[in-house]
PDB file of C-alpha atoms in Angstrom:
ATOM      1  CA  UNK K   1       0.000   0.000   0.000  1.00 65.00           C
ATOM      2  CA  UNK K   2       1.950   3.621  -0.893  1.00 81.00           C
ATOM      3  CA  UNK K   3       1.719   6.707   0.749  1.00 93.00           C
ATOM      4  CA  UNK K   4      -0.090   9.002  -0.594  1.00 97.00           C
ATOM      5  CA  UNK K   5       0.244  12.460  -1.150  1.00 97.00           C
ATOM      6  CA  UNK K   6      -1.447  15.356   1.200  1.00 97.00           C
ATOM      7  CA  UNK K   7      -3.862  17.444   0.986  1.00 97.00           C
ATOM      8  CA  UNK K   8      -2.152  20.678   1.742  1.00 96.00           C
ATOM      9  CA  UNK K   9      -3.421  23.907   3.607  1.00 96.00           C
ATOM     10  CA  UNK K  10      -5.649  26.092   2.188  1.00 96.00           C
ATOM     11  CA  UNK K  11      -7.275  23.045   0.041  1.00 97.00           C
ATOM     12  CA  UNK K  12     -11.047  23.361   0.845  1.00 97.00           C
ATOM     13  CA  UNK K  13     -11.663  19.384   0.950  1.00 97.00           C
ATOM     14  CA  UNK K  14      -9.697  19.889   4.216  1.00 97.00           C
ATOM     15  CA  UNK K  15     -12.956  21.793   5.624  1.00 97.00           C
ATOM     16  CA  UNK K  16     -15.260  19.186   4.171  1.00 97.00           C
ATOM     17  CA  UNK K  17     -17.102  16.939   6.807  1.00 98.00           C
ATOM     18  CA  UNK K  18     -16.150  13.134   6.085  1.00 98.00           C
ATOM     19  CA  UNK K  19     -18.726  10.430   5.554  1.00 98.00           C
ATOM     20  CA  UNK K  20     -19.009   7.582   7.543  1.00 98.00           C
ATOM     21  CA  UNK K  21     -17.807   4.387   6.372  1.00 98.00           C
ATOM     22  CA  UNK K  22     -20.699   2.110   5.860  1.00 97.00           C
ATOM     23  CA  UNK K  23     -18.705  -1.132   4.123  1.00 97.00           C
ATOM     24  CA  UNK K  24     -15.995  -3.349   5.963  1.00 97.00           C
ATOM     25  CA  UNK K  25     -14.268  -4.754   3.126  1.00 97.00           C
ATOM     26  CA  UNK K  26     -11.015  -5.207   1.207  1.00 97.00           C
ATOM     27  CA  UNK K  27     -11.046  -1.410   0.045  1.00 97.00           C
ATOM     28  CA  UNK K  28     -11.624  -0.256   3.961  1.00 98.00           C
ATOM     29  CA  UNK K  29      -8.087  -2.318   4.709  1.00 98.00           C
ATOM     30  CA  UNK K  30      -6.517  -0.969   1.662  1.00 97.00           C
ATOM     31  CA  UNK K  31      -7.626   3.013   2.692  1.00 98.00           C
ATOM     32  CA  UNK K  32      -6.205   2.259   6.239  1.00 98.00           C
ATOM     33  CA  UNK K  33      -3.090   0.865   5.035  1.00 97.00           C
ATOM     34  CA  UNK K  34      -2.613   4.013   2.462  1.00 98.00           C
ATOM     35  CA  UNK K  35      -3.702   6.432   5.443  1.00 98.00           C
ATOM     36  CA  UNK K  36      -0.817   4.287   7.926  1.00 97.00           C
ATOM     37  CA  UNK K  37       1.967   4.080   4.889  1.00 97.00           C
ATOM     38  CA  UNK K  38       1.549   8.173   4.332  1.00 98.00           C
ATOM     39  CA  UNK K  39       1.647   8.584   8.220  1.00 97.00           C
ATOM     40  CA  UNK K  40       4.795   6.863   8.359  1.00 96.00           C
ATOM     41  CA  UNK K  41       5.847   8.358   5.049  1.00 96.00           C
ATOM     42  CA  UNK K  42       5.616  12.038   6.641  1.00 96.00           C
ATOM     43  CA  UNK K  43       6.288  11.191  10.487  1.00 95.00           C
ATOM     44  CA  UNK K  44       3.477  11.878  11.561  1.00 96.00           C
ATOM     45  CA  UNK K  45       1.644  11.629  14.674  1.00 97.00           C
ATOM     46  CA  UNK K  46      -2.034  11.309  13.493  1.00 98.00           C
ATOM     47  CA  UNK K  47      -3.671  11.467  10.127  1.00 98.00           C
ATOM     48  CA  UNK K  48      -7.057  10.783   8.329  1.00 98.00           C
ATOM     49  CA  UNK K  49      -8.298   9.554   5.535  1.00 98.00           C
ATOM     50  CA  UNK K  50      -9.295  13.526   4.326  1.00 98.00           C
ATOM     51  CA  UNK K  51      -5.559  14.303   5.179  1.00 98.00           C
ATOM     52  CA  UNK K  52      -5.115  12.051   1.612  1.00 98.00           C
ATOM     53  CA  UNK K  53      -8.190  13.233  -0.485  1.00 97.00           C
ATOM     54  CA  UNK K  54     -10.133  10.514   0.624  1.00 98.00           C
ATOM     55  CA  UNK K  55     -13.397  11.432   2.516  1.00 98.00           C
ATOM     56  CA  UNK K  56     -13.840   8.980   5.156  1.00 98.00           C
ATOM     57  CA  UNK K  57     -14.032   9.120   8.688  1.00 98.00           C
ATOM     58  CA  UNK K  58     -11.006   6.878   9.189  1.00 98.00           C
ATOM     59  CA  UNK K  59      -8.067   8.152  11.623  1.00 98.00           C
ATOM     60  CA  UNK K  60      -4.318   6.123  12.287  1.00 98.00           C
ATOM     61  CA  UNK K  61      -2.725   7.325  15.677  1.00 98.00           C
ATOM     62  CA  UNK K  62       1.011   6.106  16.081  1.00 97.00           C
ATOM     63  CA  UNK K  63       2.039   8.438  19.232  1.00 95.00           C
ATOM     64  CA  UNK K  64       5.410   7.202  18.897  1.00 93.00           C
ATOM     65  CA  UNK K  65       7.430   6.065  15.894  1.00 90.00           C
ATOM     66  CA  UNK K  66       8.165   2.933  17.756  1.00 90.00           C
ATOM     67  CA  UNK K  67       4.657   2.199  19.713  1.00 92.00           C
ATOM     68  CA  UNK K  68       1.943   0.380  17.305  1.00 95.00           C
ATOM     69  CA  UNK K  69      -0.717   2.238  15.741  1.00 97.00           C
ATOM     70  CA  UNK K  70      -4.268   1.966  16.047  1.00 98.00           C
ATOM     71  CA  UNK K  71      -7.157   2.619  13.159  1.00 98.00           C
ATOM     72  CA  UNK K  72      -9.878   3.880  14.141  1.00 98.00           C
ATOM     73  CA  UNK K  73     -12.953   4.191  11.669  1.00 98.00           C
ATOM     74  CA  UNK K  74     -16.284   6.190  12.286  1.00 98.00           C
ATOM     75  CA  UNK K  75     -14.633   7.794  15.667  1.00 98.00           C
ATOM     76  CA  UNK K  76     -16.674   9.658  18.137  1.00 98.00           C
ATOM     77  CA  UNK K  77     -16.428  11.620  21.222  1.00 98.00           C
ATOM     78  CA  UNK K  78     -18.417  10.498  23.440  1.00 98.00           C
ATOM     79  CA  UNK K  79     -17.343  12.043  26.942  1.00 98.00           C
ATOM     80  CA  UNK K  80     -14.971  15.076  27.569  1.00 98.00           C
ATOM     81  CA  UNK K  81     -14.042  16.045  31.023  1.00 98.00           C
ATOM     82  CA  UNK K  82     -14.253  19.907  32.187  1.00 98.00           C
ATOM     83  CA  UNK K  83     -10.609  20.172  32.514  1.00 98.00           C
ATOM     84  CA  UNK K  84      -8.451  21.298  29.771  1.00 98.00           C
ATOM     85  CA  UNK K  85      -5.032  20.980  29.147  1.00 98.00           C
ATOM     86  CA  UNK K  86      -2.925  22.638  26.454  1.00 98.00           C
ATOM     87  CA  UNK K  87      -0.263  20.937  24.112  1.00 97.00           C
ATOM     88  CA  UNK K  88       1.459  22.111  20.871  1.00 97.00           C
ATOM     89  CA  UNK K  89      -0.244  21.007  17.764  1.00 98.00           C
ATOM     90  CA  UNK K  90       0.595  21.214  13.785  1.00 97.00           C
ATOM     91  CA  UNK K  91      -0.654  19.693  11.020  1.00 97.00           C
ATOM     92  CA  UNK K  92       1.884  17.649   8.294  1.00 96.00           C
ATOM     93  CA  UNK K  93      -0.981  19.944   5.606  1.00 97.00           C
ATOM     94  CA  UNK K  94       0.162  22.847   7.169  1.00 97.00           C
ATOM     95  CA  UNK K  95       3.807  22.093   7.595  1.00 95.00           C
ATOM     96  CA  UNK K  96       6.023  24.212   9.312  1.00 95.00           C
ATOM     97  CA  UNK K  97       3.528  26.152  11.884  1.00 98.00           C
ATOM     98  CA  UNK K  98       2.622  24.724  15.394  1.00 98.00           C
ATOM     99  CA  UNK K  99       0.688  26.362  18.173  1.00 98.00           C
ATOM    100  CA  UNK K 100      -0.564  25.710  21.580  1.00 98.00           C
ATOM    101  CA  UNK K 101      -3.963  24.849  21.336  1.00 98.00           C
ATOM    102  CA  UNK K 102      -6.202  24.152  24.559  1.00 97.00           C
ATOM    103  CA  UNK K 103      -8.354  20.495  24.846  1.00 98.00           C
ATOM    104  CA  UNK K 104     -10.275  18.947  27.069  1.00 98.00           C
ATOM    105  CA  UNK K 105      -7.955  16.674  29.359  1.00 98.00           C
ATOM    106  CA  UNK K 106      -9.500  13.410  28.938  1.00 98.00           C
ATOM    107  CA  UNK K 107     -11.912  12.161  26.568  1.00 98.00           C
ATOM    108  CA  UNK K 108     -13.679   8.605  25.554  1.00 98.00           C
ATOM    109  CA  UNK K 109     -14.216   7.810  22.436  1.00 98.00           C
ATOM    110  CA  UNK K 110     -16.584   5.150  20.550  1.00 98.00           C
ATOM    111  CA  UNK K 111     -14.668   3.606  17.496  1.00 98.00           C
ATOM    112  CA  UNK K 112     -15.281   0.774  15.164  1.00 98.00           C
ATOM    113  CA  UNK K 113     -11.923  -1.046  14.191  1.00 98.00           C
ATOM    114  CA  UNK K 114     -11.362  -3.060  10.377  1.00 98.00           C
ATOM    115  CA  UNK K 115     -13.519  -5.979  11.295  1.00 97.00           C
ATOM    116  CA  UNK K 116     -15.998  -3.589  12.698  1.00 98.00           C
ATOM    117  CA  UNK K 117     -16.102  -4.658  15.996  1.00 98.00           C
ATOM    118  CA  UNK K 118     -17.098  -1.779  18.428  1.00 98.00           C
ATOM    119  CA  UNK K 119     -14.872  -0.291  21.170  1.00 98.00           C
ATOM    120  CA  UNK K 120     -15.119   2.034  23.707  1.00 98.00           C
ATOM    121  CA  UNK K 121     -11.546   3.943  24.966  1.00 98.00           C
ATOM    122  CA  UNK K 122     -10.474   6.190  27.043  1.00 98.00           C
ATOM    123  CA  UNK K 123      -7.512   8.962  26.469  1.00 98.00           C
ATOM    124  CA  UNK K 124      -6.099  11.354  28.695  1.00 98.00           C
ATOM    125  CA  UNK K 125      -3.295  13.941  27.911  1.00 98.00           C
ATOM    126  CA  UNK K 126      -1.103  14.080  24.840  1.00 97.00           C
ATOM    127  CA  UNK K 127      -3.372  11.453  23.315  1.00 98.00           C
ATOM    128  CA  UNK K 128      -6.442  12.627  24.434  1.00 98.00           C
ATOM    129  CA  UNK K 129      -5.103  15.554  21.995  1.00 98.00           C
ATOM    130  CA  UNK K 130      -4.406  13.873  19.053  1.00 98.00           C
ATOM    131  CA  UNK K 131      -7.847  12.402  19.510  1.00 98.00           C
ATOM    132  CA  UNK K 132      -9.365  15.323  18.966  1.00 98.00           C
ATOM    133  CA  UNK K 133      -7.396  16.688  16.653  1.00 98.00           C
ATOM    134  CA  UNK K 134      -7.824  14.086  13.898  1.00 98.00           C
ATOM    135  CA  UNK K 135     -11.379  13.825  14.938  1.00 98.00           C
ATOM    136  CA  UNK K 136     -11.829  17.729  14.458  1.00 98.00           C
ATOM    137  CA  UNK K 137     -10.084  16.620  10.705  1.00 98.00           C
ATOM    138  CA  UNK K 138     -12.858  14.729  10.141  1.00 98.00           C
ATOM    139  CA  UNK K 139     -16.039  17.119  11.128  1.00 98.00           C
ATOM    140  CA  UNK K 140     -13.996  20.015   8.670  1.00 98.00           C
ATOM    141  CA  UNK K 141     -12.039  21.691  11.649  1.00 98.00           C
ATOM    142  CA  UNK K 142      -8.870  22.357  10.759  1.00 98.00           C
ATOM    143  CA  UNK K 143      -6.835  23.172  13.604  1.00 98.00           C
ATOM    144  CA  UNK K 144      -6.139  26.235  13.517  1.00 98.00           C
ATOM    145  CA  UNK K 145      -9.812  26.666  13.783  1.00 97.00           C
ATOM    146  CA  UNK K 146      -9.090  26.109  17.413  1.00 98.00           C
ATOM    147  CA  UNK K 147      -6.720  29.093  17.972  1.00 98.00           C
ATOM    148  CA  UNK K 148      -8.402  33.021  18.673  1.00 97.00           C
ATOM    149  CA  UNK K 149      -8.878  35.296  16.190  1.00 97.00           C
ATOM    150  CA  UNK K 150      -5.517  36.494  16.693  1.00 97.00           C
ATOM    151  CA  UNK K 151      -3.181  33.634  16.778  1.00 97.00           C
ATOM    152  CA  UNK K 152      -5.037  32.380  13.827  1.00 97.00           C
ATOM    153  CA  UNK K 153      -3.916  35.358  11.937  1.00 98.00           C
ATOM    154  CA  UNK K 154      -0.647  35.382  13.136  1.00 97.00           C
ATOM    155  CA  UNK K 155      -0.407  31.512  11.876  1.00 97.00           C
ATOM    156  CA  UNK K 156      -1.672  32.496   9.067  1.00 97.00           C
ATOM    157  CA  UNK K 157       0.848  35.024   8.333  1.00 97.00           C
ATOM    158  CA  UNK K 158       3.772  32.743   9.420  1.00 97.00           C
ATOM    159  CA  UNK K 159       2.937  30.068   7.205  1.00 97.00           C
ATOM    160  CA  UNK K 160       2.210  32.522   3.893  1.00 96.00           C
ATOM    161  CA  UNK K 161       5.619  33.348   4.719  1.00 95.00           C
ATOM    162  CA  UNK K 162       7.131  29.827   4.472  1.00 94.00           C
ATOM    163  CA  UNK K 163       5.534  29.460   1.568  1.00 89.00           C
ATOM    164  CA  UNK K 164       6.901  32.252  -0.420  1.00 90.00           C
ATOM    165  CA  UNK K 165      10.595  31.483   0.936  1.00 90.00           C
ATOM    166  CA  UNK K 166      10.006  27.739  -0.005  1.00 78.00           C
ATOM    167  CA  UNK K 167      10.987  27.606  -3.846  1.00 69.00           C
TER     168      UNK K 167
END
């Protein structure tokens, strides 16, 4: 399965909610394995399906490049906790900015996996984060929907500016 290529920042499918997956079959495996080979293929942390033009709710989390990764299709929220907790966050479609960007602290969350068998989880922290990060991905909320009006901007700025130095 090859990685794919990314969707890169300001792309508009990137705001586009993704639709369920309704089939568990050979093609569901093959998406999942594309989503986990471009993951890999860009370091990253997190990424969807969107993330490689394909609009399905299907996330891969690898925390750490030598922990295993988990796939986790249709994902929902399905508890939050009142307290919040910041951590830096970045997105490999918007490469080069980061920003601190507050969460809630712990979280559960209802997945299916490829057989789709159900599971319930719970995250707290860093992964609690990337949670809800990817899972913002795939409701159309692109991170730095998450920052104020300001640090958007400023963002914003920052990363126009990589863009014209990068030939």
């Amino acid at each position: 399965m090859p990685a794919r290529d990314l969707i890169l920042f300001p792309d508009p499918r990137l705001k586009l909610p993704a639709r369920p997956v309704e089939t568990w079959d050979p093609g569901l495996r093959a998406l999942a394995g594309d989503v986990l080979d471009t993951l890999r293929a860009v370091s990253a942390i997190g990424l969807t399906a969107p993330h490689i033009g394909e609009p399905a709710r299907i996330v891969v989390i690898r925390l750490q490049p030598d922990m295993p990764h988990t796939v986790y299709v249709n994902p929902e929220i399905v508890e939050t906790s009142a307290e919040r907790a910041s951590h830096v966050e970045g997105s490999v479609s918007m490469p080069g900015i980061t920003e601190s960007v507050e969460r809630a602290e712990r979280i559960r969350v209802r997945y299916r996996d490829l057989d789709g068998s159900a599971h319930e989880e719970a995250a707290e922290g860093f992964a609690a984060a990337c949670l809800q990060h990817e899972i913002d991905q795939l409701d159309g909320i692109f991170w730095i929907d998450r920052l104020t009006r300001l640090r958007r901007e400023r963002a914003l700025k920052r990363f126009a500016k990589l863009k014209r130095a990068t030939p």
